């Protein structure tokens, strides 16, 4: 048993941390969020130069051979900076699916553009009716000659406004919620028949409603075997959970530090409000929630590459912990900042909002409690 | 003990219900308080004023309705069920009772009619950057110069000051003795030179609160309510009134109904979310807590009608009422699933804006974020617990 980080992992953390500190303070972040595009291509390019976009890919693909622990380290630091650039959808979700399951030809076609920072990817899996069940897919993929024709609507696709490529889940066969019969397809966002409605989300990100109308793709668009898409998708979402857990502990750490600092300096009744025991105990509870979350984040990221059963249970458990703790820490950080916590001007509210979205992302507490019980 | 309504109460319920249905402005039906224009905020208030129903809580001699406790309760319930935009609290709930309890005749004559009619919009100038929970720490200074006070200072969190004609303001007129002893209650015309109102945007993206900067603002001495340096008693009297209205039971009932409608429409694996045992249990828990609060409020009202004023127990109503409101907004957000996250600010909506996801998902996250304020303002829930500890439990 060993919970220490390797020297390389520590170097990686330091590098990301100082990059975020130097280039992504809260003001810069808000400028990016409020800009027309809502992300910074320049920052994304710098991520590529730093090798962050290559981190989880194997060396023969041009990557740095990192695993879930490296992703965790990166995501935690990005979380501290509330970074909006699409590391999660492009690298963790879509990049992960490609590196684990794409054919050599697909990898050769697509990975260089990811690693080089030219391409942004989004994973289009949820649908208006699907809630948190990734098997609930109405989007159809009809075999047509060598390829497929896709029809359907994808809901709240994170980072889609920025993306030029999508991975789309679609049903090749079976009924609406069957676990068999799904396929994951690589689709150019510029393909004819794709329309998007783009919008901001409450956490400072961007997303789209994506409709596909008779979108024709070739046989080379399908990742893995036809009909096996759900297994690939569920695995990707669990990797996504490992990553957002890490992002969330970054947020919680910043909120806890900010709250303790604020309570030491803010004076009411002639004393720092941190001298009130009720607030001290509240901050102790926040601290304990954070520590428990760190533990579950380490746990899930160590188990992502274990058996499917173990991976699922670990991901469900970690997501429940992060959902509950994130909610508590976010709400109490706002509360202890008083009126200041309610302002758009302070970063506290923005961490709180991102944690709120993470609570829902990839399924909320109730969803994963059920999943945990069933695993 | 008896909880049934008498036949005359039923008749009253029918009367007010049909009045609301017949007279409520059509374009405001189903509209939330959210970002309203000044006119829309006041539209219903002005209709009620004509009917003589703007201030049911006031004594009849000052323009109240003379309704019994039960009738007032029915009125609140019917208003909430319909979803009216209630008259703003600053005039009716806060300042009015101060003026008829502490004001002189001249003040009663010029302040109360404007509150009743809705012609004068008041804002509450209590909090300052250094004086939040510790309100008595306020520093905004008022110095008497002839027959005018000269006011200098900085108020913050002033709700809807951007629309206000007047502000009731706590100012420091003396620094001798205990901090509570040098505070005065002053009425200030927001059009006076030297007043600057600056918006504060909250985490839900709304413009609801402001900073108010006062620089050499000259206020006629006759705008002082009560005695100079004795404003603290008035300030606390007002806070007591503010708290008791804050339980919001009837509106929470309505919000739970809405939550249930949403959970009926949302699907989880093809079945209504409301059919999920987990989700239904959470709604039930909320409803039970709300029922307990309703009976606690009724007990308080009943003892008030026997002449006992709102005591420190009213802190229970504030704490439980706001906790329940917050949980409702939280669960409503949870109900809409993925569609809680889209957020298109009003200003950025072009002509061909289509709402994203189901209509009922619109604004639920903002509602959740905005509602975090309720455990902070009106005396934070920590401060309310301190009050109960000290005043009720004797700790
Ligand atoms: C089953 C059991 C086994 C035990 N075994 C042993 C043993 O083997 N050897 C031994 O020496 N002792 C033993 N104890 C004693 C135990 O350590 C004491 O009960 C404990 O230290 C609390 O002291 P007290 O009971 O006097 O309660 P108090 O100290 O009077 O505390 C009463 C309450 O006030 C709270 N409180 C006190 N101070 C503060 C503060 N500053 N801030 C906030 N809250 C406060 C406490 O948390 C508690 O809720 C045992 C107790 C129990 C119940
Ligand atoms: C949306 C909104 C609208 C508002 N509208 C108005 C308005 O119209 N007019 C107006 O005058 N004010 C208004 N306020 C101000 C409100 O009354 C204050 O925010 C409130 O009194 C808290 O003060 P503060 O923000 O300075 O927080 P602080 O007093 O600094 O409190 C920070 C934290 O410390 C806690 N705390 C403080 N003292 C103690 C203690 N003794 N024991 C335990 N915990 C403590 C608080 O509970 C809080 O969690 C509004 C506030 C908000 C958020």
mmCIF file of N, CA and C in Angstrom, chain B residues 243-346:
data_model
loop_
_atom_site.group_PDB
_atom_site.id
_atom_site.type_symbol
_atom_site.label_atom_id
_atom_site.label_comp_id
_atom_site.label_asym_id
_atom_site.label_seq_id
_atom_site.Cartn_x
_atom_site.Cartn_y
_atom_site.Cartn_z
ATOM 1 N N UNK B 243 -38.980 39.325 10.718
ATOM 2 C CA UNK B 243 -38.805 37.892 10.916
ATOM 3 C C UNK B 243 -40.117 37.121 10.849
ATOM 4 N N UNK B 244 -41.170 37.706 11.461
ATOM 5 C CA UNK B 244 -42.373 36.891 11.583
ATOM 6 C C UNK B 244 -43.021 36.660 10.217
ATOM 7 N N UNK B 245 -42.818 37.584 9.276
ATOM 8 C CA UNK B 245 -43.416 37.357 7.964
ATOM 9 C C UNK B 245 -42.648 36.370 7.108
ATOM 10 N N UNK B 246 -41.488 35.961 7.627
ATOM 11 C CA UNK B 246 -40.517 35.308 6.777
ATOM 12 C C UNK B 246 -40.740 33.798 6.620
ATOM 13 N N UNK B 247 -41.642 33.215 7.424
ATOM 14 C CA UNK B 247 -41.839 31.757 7.370
ATOM 15 C C UNK B 247 -42.302 31.298 5.994
ATOM 16 N N UNK B 248 -43.173 32.075 5.380
ATOM 17 C CA UNK B 248 -43.573 31.800 3.999
ATOM 18 C C UNK B 248 -44.215 30.444 3.777
ATOM 19 N N UNK B 249 -45.019 30.011 4.752
ATOM 20 C CA UNK B 249 -45.591 28.658 4.671
ATOM 21 C C UNK B 249 -46.441 28.465 3.411
ATOM 22 N N UNK B 250 -47.343 29.406 3.175
ATOM 23 C CA UNK B 250 -48.267 29.223 2.056
ATOM 24 C C UNK B 250 -47.504 29.182 0.732
ATOM 25 N N UNK B 251 -46.493 30.024 0.614
ATOM 26 C CA UNK B 251 -45.737 30.030 -0.641
ATOM 27 C C UNK B 251 -44.891 28.761 -0.791
ATOM 28 N N UNK B 252 -44.421 28.234 0.325
ATOM 29 C CA UNK B 252 -43.685 26.971 0.245
ATOM 30 C C UNK B 252 -44.600 25.831 -0.171
ATOM 31 N N UNK B 253 -45.860 25.874 0.306
ATOM 32 C CA UNK B 253 -46.814 24.836 -0.123
ATOM 33 C C UNK B 253 -46.968 24.864 -1.628
ATOM 34 N N UNK B 254 -47.114 26.071 -2.130
ATOM 35 C CA UNK B 254 -47.281 26.239 -3.577
ATOM 36 C C UNK B 254 -46.028 25.731 -4.313
ATOM 37 N N UNK B 255 -44.872 26.036 -3.743
ATOM 38 C CA UNK B 255 -43.626 25.611 -4.396
ATOM 39 C C UNK B 255 -43.494 24.086 -4.386
ATOM 40 N N UNK B 256 -44.009 23.449 -3.331
ATOM 41 C CA UNK B 256 -43.972 21.981 -3.291
ATOM 42 C C UNK B 256 -44.928 21.410 -4.340
ATOM 43 N N UNK B 257 -46.077 22.068 -4.513
ATOM 44 C CA UNK B 257 -46.992 21.622 -5.583
ATOM 45 C C UNK B 257 -46.297 21.677 -6.938
ATOM 46 N N UNK B 258 -45.568 22.752 -7.153
ATOM 47 C CA UNK B 258 -44.876 22.911 -8.429
ATOM 48 C C UNK B 258 -43.802 21.832 -8.586
ATOM 49 N N UNK B 259 -43.092 21.584 -7.489
ATOM 50 C CA UNK B 259 -42.077 20.541 -7.504
ATOM 51 C C UNK B 259 -42.708 19.195 -7.870
ATOM 52 N N UNK B 260 -43.867 18.928 -7.293
ATOM 53 C CA UNK B 260 -44.530 17.663 -7.579
ATOM 54 C C UNK B 260 -44.945 17.586 -9.056
ATOM 55 N N UNK B 261 -45.426 18.695 -9.595
ATOM 56 C CA UNK B 261 -45.777 18.716 -11.028
ATOM 57 C C UNK B 261 -44.559 18.412 -11.894
ATOM 58 N N UNK B 262 -43.430 19.007 -11.515
ATOM 59 C CA UNK B 262 -42.206 18.768 -12.294
ATOM 60 C C UNK B 262 -41.811 17.299 -12.201
ATOM 61 N N UNK B 263 -41.885 16.757 -10.991
ATOM 62 C CA UNK B 263 -41.479 15.355 -10.796
ATOM 63 C C UNK B 263 -42.424 14.401 -11.514
ATOM 64 N N UNK B 264 -43.642 14.865 -11.770
ATOM 65 C CA UNK B 264 -44.590 14.058 -12.525
ATOM 66 C C UNK B 264 -44.221 14.070 -14.010
ATOM 67 N N UNK B 265 -43.702 15.189 -14.466
ATOM 68 C CA UNK B 265 -43.383 15.328 -15.894
ATOM 69 C C UNK B 265 -42.011 14.743 -16.242
ATOM 70 N N UNK B 266 -41.087 14.809 -15.285
ATOM 71 C CA UNK B 266 -39.735 14.288 -15.540
ATOM 72 C C UNK B 266 -39.759 12.766 -15.564
ATOM 73 N N UNK B 267 -39.019 12.210 -16.483
ATOM 74 C CA UNK B 267 -38.990 10.758 -16.560
ATOM 75 C C UNK B 267 -37.659 10.205 -16.075
ATOM 76 N N UNK B 268 -37.778 9.061 -15.394
ATOM 77 C CA UNK B 268 -36.584 8.312 -15.040
ATOM 78 C C UNK B 268 -36.818 6.903 -15.557
ATOM 79 N N UNK B 269 -36.013 6.477 -16.475
ATOM 80 C CA UNK B 269 -36.226 5.190 -17.137
ATOM 81 C C UNK B 269 -37.671 5.017 -17.603
ATOM 82 N N UNK B 270 -38.198 6.062 -18.168
ATOM 83 C CA UNK B 270 -39.514 5.999 -18.780
ATOM 84 C C UNK B 270 -40.679 6.206 -17.825
ATOM 85 N N UNK B 271 -40.429 6.193 -16.519
ATOM 86 C CA UNK B 271 -41.515 6.380 -15.545
ATOM 87 C C UNK B 271 -41.365 7.753 -14.889
ATOM 88 N N UNK B 272 -42.498 8.342 -14.453
ATOM 89 C CA UNK B 272 -42.401 9.640 -13.789
ATOM 90 C C UNK B 272 -41.453 9.575 -12.589
ATOM 91 N N UNK B 273 -40.658 10.607 -12.443
ATOM 92 C CA UNK B 273 -39.734 10.675 -11.308
ATOM 93 C C UNK B 273 -40.501 10.580 -9.988
ATOM 94 N N UNK B 274 -41.724 11.093 -9.998
ATOM 95 C CA UNK B 274 -42.537 11.069 -8.786
ATOM 96 C C UNK B 274 -42.831 9.641 -8.328
ATOM 97 N N UNK B 275 -42.786 8.687 -9.273
ATOM 98 C CA UNK B 275 -43.000 7.287 -8.897
ATOM 99 C C UNK B 275 -41.784 6.671 -8.228
ATOM 100 N N UNK B 276 -40.656 7.369 -8.289
ATOM 101 C CA UNK B 276 -39.466 6.838 -7.633
ATOM 102 C C UNK B 276 -39.619 6.978 -6.123
ATOM 103 N N UNK B 277 -39.456 5.877 -5.409
ATOM 104 C CA UNK B 277 -39.656 5.890 -3.959
ATOM 105 C C UNK B 277 -38.708 6.892 -3.296
ATOM 106 N N UNK B 278 -37.480 6.953 -3.794
ATOM 107 C CA UNK B 278 -36.505 7.878 -3.224
ATOM 108 C C UNK B 278 -36.971 9.323 -3.318
ATOM 109 N N UNK B 279 -37.428 9.658 -4.502
ATOM 110 C CA UNK B 279 -37.788 11.056 -4.710
ATOM 111 C C UNK B 279 -39.066 11.404 -3.960
ATOM 112 N N UNK B 280 -40.029 10.498 -4.007
ATOM 113 C CA UNK B 280 -41.296 10.741 -3.310
ATOM 114 C C UNK B 280 -41.061 10.902 -1.803
ATOM 115 N N UNK B 281 -40.128 10.113 -1.268
ATOM 116 C CA UNK B 281 -39.825 10.215 0.157
ATOM 117 C C UNK B 281 -39.283 11.607 0.497
ATOM 118 N N UNK B 282 -38.430 12.122 -0.387
ATOM 119 C CA UNK B 282 -37.858 13.440 -0.087
ATOM 120 C C UNK B 282 -38.917 14.537 -0.117
ATOM 121 N N UNK B 283 -39.857 14.420 -1.040
ATOM 122 C CA UNK B 283 -40.948 15.401 -1.063
ATOM 123 C C UNK B 283 -41.789 15.264 0.205
ATOM 124 N N UNK B 284 -42.044 14.027 0.611
ATOM 125 C CA UNK B 284 -42.841 13.818 1.828
ATOM 126 C C UNK B 284 -42.158 14.423 3.043
ATOM 127 N N UNK B 285 -40.874 14.224 3.144
ATOM 128 C CA UNK B 285 -40.150 14.789 4.290
ATOM 129 C C UNK B 285 -40.298 16.309 4.340
ATOM 130 N N UNK B 286 -40.183 16.906 3.157
ATOM 131 C CA UNK B 286 -40.345 18.352 3.090
ATOM 132 C C UNK B 286 -41.737 18.773 3.545
ATOM 133 N N UNK B 287 -42.719 18.037 3.066
ATOM 134 C CA UNK B 287 -44.098 18.390 3.389
ATOM 135 C C UNK B 287 -44.379 18.245 4.866
ATOM 136 N N UNK B 288 -43.815 17.238 5.472
ATOM 137 C CA UNK B 288 -44.024 17.029 6.909
ATOM 138 C C UNK B 288 -43.371 18.154 7.698
ATOM 139 N N UNK B 289 -42.157 18.504 7.315
ATOM 140 C CA UNK B 289 -41.499 19.625 7.996
ATOM 141 C C UNK B 289 -42.297 20.914 7.831
ATOM 142 N N UNK B 290 -42.875 21.069 6.652
ATOM 143 C CA UNK B 290 -43.653 22.275 6.405
ATOM 144 C C UNK B 290 -44.939 22.283 7.232
ATOM 145 N N UNK B 291 -45.545 21.113 7.380
ATOM 146 C CA UNK B 291 -46.748 21.022 8.210
ATOM 147 C C UNK B 291 -46.423 21.409 9.650
ATOM 148 N N UNK B 292 -45.294 20.917 10.140
ATOM 149 C CA UNK B 292 -44.887 21.266 11.504
ATOM 150 C C UNK B 292 -44.705 22.779 11.625
ATOM 151 N N UNK B 293 -44.093 23.354 10.624
ATOM 152 C CA UNK B 293 -43.872 24.805 10.657
ATOM 153 C C UNK B 293 -45.199 25.553 10.600
ATOM 154 N N UNK B 294 -46.107 25.036 9.788
ATOM 155 C CA UNK B 294 -47.409 25.689 9.677
ATOM 156 C C UNK B 294 -48.101 25.728 11.047
ATOM 157 N N UNK B 295 -48.061 24.613 11.748
ATOM 158 C CA UNK B 295 -48.715 24.587 13.056
ATOM 159 C C UNK B 295 -47.954 25.433 14.074
ATOM 160 N N UNK B 296 -46.655 25.478 13.950
ATOM 161 C CA UNK B 296 -45.888 26.357 14.837
ATOM 162 C C UNK B 296 -46.271 27.816 14.581
ATOM 163 N N UNK B 297 -46.430 28.138 13.298
ATOM 164 C CA UNK B 297 -46.814 29.517 12.980
ATOM 165 C C UNK B 297 -48.223 29.821 13.478
ATOM 166 N N UNK B 298 -49.117 28.853 13.292
ATOM 167 C CA UNK B 298 -50.492 29.065 13.764
ATOM 168 C C UNK B 298 -50.526 29.267 15.272
ATOM 169 N N UNK B 299 -49.704 28.503 15.983
ATOM 170 C CA UNK B 299 -49.643 28.690 17.441
ATOM 171 C C UNK B 299 -49.153 30.091 17.776
ATOM 172 N N UNK B 300 -48.156 30.550 17.030
ATOM 173 C CA UNK B 300 -47.643 31.901 17.278
ATOM 174 C C UNK B 300 -48.719 32.939 16.981
ATOM 175 N N UNK B 301 -49.416 32.760 15.861
ATOM 176 C CA UNK B 301 -50.463 33.712 15.498
ATOM 177 C C UNK B 301 -51.564 33.735 16.543
ATOM 178 N N UNK B 302 -51.925 32.542 17.014
ATOM 179 C CA UNK B 302 -53.002 32.464 18.002
ATOM 180 C C UNK B 302 -52.621 33.214 19.271
ATOM 181 N N UNK B 303 -51.350 33.089 19.677
ATOM 182 C CA UNK B 303 -50.972 33.786 20.904
ATOM 183 C C UNK B 303 -50.830 35.286 20.642
ATOM 184 N N UNK B 304 -50.473 35.640 19.408
ATOM 185 C CA UNK B 304 -50.433 37.062 19.058
ATOM 186 C C UNK B 304 -51.819 37.672 19.137
ATOM 187 N N UNK B 305 -52.810 36.906 18.669
ATOM 188 C CA UNK B 305 -54.169 37.459 18.666
ATOM 189 C C UNK B 305 -54.683 37.632 20.082
ATOM 190 N N UNK B 306 -54.049 36.954 21.033
ATOM 191 C CA UNK B 306 -54.417 37.165 22.437
ATOM 192 C C UNK B 306 -53.581 38.292 23.038
ATOM 193 N N UNK B 307 -52.894 39.023 22.185
ATOM 194 C CA UNK B 307 -52.223 40.226 22.653
ATOM 195 C C UNK B 307 -50.764 40.061 22.984
ATOM 196 N N UNK B 308 -50.233 38.826 22.841
ATOM 197 C CA UNK B 308 -48.801 38.669 23.072
ATOM 198 C C UNK B 308 -48.052 38.934 21.767
ATOM 199 N N UNK B 309 -47.084 39.817 21.801
ATOM 200 C CA UNK B 309 -46.369 40.213 20.577
ATOM 201 C C UNK B 309 -45.483 39.094 20.081
ATOM 202 N N UNK B 310 -44.912 39.273 18.877
ATOM 203 C CA UNK B 310 -44.006 38.235 18.378
ATOM 204 C C UNK B 310 -42.772 38.177 19.270
ATOM 205 N N UNK B 311 -42.585 37.084 19.957
ATOM 206 C CA UNK B 311 -41.447 36.957 20.867
ATOM 207 C C UNK B 311 -40.260 36.393 20.132
ATOM 208 N N UNK B 312 -39.224 36.051 20.912
ATOM 209 C CA UNK B 312 -38.034 35.456 20.298
ATOM 210 C C UNK B 312 -38.350 34.142 19.587
ATOM 211 N N UNK B 313 -39.541 33.556 19.901
ATOM 212 C CA UNK B 313 -39.925 32.332 19.202
ATOM 213 C C UNK B 313 -40.020 32.555 17.703
ATOM 214 N N UNK B 314 -40.250 33.811 17.291
ATOM 215 C CA UNK B 314 -40.398 34.045 15.861
ATOM 216 C C UNK B 314 -39.108 33.691 15.125
ATOM 217 N N UNK B 315 -37.998 33.585 15.864
ATOM 218 C CA UNK B 315 -36.757 33.120 15.229
ATOM 219 C C UNK B 315 -36.897 31.699 14.689
ATOM 220 N N UNK B 316 -37.730 30.897 15.349
ATOM 221 C CA UNK B 316 -37.960 29.541 14.834
ATOM 222 C C UNK B 316 -38.560 29.630 13.436
ATOM 223 N N UNK B 317 -39.525 30.539 13.272
ATOM 224 C CA UNK B 317 -40.197 30.653 11.979
ATOM 225 C C UNK B 317 -39.197 31.038 10.899
ATOM 226 N N UNK B 318 -38.286 31.930 11.253
ATOM 227 C CA UNK B 318 -37.290 32.376 10.276
ATOM 228 C C UNK B 318 -36.363 31.214 9.900
ATOM 229 N N UNK B 319 -35.837 30.538 10.898
ATOM 230 C CA UNK B 319 -34.869 29.473 10.620
ATOM 231 C C UNK B 319 -35.524 28.351 9.828
ATOM 232 N N UNK B 320 -36.616 27.828 10.359
ATOM 233 C CA UNK B 320 -37.246 26.669 9.702
ATOM 234 C C UNK B 320 -37.828 27.059 8.353
ATOM 235 N N UNK B 321 -38.431 28.235 8.295
ATOM 236 C CA UNK B 321 -39.029 28.688 7.031
ATOM 237 C C UNK B 321 -37.998 28.780 5.921
ATOM 238 N N UNK B 322 -36.839 29.378 6.230
ATOM 239 C CA UNK B 322 -35.826 29.549 5.181
ATOM 240 C C UNK B 322 -35.148 28.218 4.855
ATOM 241 N N UNK B 323 -34.955 27.379 5.860
ATOM 242 C CA UNK B 323 -34.357 26.073 5.559
ATOM 243 C C UNK B 323 -35.248 25.281 4.604
ATOM 244 N N UNK B 324 -36.540 25.361 4.848
ATOM 245 C CA UNK B 324 -37.478 24.631 3.978
ATOM 246 C C UNK B 324 -37.473 25.233 2.574
ATOM 247 N N UNK B 325 -37.495 26.554 2.492
ATOM 248 C CA UNK B 325 -37.442 27.184 1.154
ATOM 249 C C UNK B 325 -36.196 26.744 0.398
ATOM 250 N N UNK B 326 -35.083 26.711 1.104
ATOM 251 C CA UNK B 326 -33.841 26.319 0.445
ATOM 252 C C UNK B 326 -33.896 24.868 -0.020
ATOM 253 N N UNK B 327 -34.460 24.019 0.811
ATOM 254 C CA UNK B 327 -34.540 22.602 0.410
ATOM 255 C C UNK B 327 -35.480 22.413 -0.774
ATOM 256 N N UNK B 328 -36.544 23.204 -0.837
ATOM 257 C CA UNK B 328 -37.456 23.088 -1.985
ATOM 258 C C UNK B 328 -36.727 23.473 -3.275
ATOM 259 N N UNK B 329 -36.005 24.586 -3.232
ATOM 260 C CA UNK B 329 -35.309 25.003 -4.463
ATOM 261 C C UNK B 329 -34.245 23.971 -4.844
ATOM 262 N N UNK B 330 -33.632 23.370 -3.838
ATOM 263 C CA UNK B 330 -32.605 22.372 -4.085
ATOM 264 C C UNK B 330 -33.198 21.129 -4.754
ATOM 265 N N UNK B 331 -34.325 20.691 -4.230
ATOM 266 C CA UNK B 331 -34.957 19.487 -4.763
ATOM 267 C C UNK B 331 -35.564 19.752 -6.148
ATOM 268 N N UNK B 332 -36.039 20.967 -6.348
ATOM 269 C CA UNK B 332 -36.582 21.316 -7.663
ATOM 270 C C UNK B 332 -35.472 21.270 -8.708
ATOM 271 N N UNK B 333 -34.321 21.782 -8.318
ATOM 272 C CA UNK B 333 -33.178 21.723 -9.225
ATOM 273 C C UNK B 333 -32.808 20.262 -9.499
ATOM 274 N N UNK B 334 -32.820 19.475 -8.452
ATOM 275 C CA UNK B 334 -32.492 18.066 -8.613
ATOM 276 C C UNK B 334 -33.484 17.382 -9.565
ATOM 277 N N UNK B 335 -34.748 17.776 -9.455
ATOM 278 C CA UNK B 335 -35.784 17.129 -10.263
ATOM 279 C C UNK B 335 -35.535 17.297 -11.756
ATOM 280 N N UNK B 336 -35.052 18.448 -12.174
ATOM 281 C CA UNK B 336 -34.937 18.681 -13.617
ATOM 282 C C UNK B 336 -33.683 18.057 -14.224
ATOM 283 N N UNK B 337 -32.858 17.428 -13.396
ATOM 284 C CA UNK B 337 -31.726 16.660 -13.921
ATOM 285 C C UNK B 337 -30.757 17.504 -14.727
ATOM 286 N N UNK B 338 -30.410 17.016 -15.917
ATOM 287 C CA UNK B 338 -29.396 17.695 -16.722
ATOM 288 C C UNK B 338 -29.795 19.116 -17.111
ATOM 289 N N UNK B 339 -31.092 19.364 -17.190
ATOM 290 C CA UNK B 339 -31.537 20.691 -17.651
ATOM 291 C C UNK B 339 -31.471 21.757 -16.569
ATOM 292 N N UNK B 340 -30.862 21.424 -15.426
ATOM 293 C CA UNK B 340 -30.630 22.462 -14.422
ATOM 294 C C UNK B 340 -29.460 23.362 -14.826
ATOM 295 N N UNK B 341 -28.608 22.881 -15.724
ATOM 296 C CA UNK B 341 -27.394 23.678 -15.930
ATOM 297 C C UNK B 341 -27.443 24.748 -17.026
ATOM 298 N N UNK B 342 -28.287 24.643 -18.063
ATOM 299 C CA UNK B 342 -28.308 25.743 -19.037
ATOM 300 C C UNK B 342 -28.651 27.069 -18.367
ATOM 301 N N UNK B 343 -28.033 28.115 -18.861
ATOM 302 C CA UNK B 343 -28.249 29.419 -18.240
ATOM 303 C C UNK B 343 -28.080 30.517 -19.268
ATOM 304 N N UNK B 344 -29.186 31.008 -19.747
ATOM 305 C CA UNK B 344 -29.124 32.109 -20.707
ATOM 306 C C UNK B 344 -29.674 33.360 -20.034
ATOM 307 N N UNK B 345 -28.775 34.304 -19.692
ATOM 308 C CA UNK B 345 -29.251 35.515 -19.030
ATOM 309 C C UNK B 345 -30.280 36.239 -19.908
ATOM 310 N N UNK B 346 -31.258 36.828 -19.233
ATOM 311 C CA UNK B 346 -32.332 37.553 -19.919
ATOM 312 C C UNK B 346 -31.793 38.460 -21.022
#
